[in-house]
Coordinates of N, CA and C in Angstrom, one line a residue:
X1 N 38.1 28.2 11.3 CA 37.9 26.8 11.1 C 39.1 26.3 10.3
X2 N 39.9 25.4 11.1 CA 41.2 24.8 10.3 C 40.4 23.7 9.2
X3 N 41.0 23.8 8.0 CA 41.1 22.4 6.9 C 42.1 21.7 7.1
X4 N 41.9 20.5 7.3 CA 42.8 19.3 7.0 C 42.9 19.0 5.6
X5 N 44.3 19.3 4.9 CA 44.2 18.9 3.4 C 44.2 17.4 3.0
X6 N 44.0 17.4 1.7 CA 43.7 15.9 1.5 C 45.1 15.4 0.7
X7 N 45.7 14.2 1.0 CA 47.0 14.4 -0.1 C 47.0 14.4 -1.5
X8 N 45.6 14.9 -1.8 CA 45.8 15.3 -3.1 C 46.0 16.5 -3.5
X9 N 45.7 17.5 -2.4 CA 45.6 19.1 -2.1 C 47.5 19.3 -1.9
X10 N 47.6 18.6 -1.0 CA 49.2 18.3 -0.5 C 50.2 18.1 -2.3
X11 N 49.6 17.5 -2.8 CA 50.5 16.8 -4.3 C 50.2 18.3 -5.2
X12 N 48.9 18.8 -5.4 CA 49.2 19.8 -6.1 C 49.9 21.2 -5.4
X13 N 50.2 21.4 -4.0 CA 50.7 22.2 -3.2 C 52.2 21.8 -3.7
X14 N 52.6 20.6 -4.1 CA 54.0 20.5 -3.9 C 54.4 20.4 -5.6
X15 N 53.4 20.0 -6.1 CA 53.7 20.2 -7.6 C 53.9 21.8 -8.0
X16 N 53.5 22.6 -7.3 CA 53.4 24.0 -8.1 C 54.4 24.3 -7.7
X17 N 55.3 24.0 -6.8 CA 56.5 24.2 -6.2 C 57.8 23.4 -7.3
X18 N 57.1 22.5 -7.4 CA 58.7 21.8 -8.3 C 58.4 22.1 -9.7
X19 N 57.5 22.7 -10.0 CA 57.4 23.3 -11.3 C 57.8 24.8 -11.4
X20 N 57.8 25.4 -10.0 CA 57.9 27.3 -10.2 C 56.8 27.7 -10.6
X21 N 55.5 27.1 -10.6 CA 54.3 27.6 -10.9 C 53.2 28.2 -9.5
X22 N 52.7 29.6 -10.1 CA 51.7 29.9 -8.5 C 50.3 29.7 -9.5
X23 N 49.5 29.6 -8.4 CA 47.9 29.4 -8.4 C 47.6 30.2 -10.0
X24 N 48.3 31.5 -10.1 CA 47.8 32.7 -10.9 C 48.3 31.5 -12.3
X25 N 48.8 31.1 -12.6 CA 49.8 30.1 -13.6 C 48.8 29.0 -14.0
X26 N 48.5 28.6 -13.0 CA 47.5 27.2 -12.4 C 46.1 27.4 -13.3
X27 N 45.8 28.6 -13.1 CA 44.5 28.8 -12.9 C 44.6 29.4 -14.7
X28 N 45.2 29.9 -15.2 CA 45.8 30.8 -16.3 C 45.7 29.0 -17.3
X29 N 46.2 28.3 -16.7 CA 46.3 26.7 -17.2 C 45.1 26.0 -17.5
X30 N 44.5 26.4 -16.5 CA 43.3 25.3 -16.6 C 41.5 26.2 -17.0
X31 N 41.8 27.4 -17.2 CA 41.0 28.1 -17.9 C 39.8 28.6 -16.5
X32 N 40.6 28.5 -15.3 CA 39.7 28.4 -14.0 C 39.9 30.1 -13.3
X33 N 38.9 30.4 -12.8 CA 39.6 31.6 -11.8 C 40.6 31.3 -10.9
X34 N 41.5 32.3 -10.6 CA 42.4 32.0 -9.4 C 42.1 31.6 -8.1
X35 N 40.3 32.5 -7.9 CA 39.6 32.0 -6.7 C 39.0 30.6 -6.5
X36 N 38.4 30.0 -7.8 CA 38.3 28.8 -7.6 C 39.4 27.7 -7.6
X37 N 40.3 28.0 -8.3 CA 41.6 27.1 -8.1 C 42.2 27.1 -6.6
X38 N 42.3 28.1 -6.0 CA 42.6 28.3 -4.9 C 41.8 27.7 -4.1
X39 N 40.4 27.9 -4.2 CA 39.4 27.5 -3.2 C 40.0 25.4 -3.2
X40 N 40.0 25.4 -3.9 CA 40.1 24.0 -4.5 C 41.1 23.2 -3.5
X41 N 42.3 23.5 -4.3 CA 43.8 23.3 -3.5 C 44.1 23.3 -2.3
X42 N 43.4 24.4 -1.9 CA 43.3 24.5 -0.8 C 42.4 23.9 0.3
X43 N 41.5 23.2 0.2 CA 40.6 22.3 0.5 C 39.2 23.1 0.8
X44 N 39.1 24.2 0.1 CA 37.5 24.8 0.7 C 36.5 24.6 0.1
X45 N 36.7 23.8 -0.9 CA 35.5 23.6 -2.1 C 36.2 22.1 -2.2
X46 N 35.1 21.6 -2.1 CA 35.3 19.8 -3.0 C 34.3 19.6 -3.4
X47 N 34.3 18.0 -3.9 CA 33.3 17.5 -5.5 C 33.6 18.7 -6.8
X48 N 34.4 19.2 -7.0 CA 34.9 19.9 -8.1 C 35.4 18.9 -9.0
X49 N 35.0 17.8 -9.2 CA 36.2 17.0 -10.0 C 36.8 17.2 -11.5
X50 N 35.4 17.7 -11.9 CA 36.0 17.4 -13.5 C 37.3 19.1 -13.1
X51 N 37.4 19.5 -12.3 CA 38.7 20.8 -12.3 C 39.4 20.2 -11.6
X52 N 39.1 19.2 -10.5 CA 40.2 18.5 -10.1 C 41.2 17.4 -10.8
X53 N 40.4 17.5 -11.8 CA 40.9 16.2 -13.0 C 42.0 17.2 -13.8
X54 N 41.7 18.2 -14.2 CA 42.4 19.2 -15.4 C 43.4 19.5 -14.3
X55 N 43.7 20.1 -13.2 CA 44.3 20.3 -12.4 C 45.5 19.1 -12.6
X56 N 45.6 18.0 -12.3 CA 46.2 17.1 -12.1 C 46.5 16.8 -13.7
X57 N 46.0 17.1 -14.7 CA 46.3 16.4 -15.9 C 47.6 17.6 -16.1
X58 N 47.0 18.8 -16.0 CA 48.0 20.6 -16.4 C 49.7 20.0 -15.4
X59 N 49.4 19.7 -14.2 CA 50.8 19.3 -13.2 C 51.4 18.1 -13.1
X60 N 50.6 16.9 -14.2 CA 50.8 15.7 -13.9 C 51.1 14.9 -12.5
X61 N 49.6 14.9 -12.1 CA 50.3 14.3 -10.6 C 48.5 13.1 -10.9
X62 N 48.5 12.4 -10.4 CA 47.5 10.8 -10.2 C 46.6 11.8 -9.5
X63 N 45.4 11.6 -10.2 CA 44.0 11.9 -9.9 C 43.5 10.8 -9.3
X64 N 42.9 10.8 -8.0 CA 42.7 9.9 -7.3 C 41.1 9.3 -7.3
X65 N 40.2 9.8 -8.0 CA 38.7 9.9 -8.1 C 38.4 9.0 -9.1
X66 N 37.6 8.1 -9.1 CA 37.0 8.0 -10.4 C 36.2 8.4 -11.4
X67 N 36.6 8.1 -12.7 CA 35.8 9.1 -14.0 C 34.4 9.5 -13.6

């Protein structure tokens, strides 16, 4: 089953990149497993927000959700 990411999945895919940061960094950042950070990012898990919020606050990129 393909995921379609969401361009919020896309913004932190490209933030970890212009930072030199991998998931293991990510996840080391935001006090998360690698597996759920991953699951995340990668679109397999949603409604995670309050990690989607920390996520975007750790890479600075616009959290798209409301509080």
């Amino acid at each position: 089953m393909e995921v379609t990411l969401s361009p919020w999945c896309k913004a932190v895919k490209k933030a970890l990149v212009d930072n030199d940061m991998r998931i293991k960094d990510l996840a080391r950042e935001t006090n998360f497993s690698v597996q759920h950070v991953s699951s995340i990012i990668n679109g397999r898990r949603i409604g995670c927000y309050s990690a989607e919020r920390k996520i975007s606050e750790v890479l600075n990129i616009e959290y798209p959700y409301p509080a």
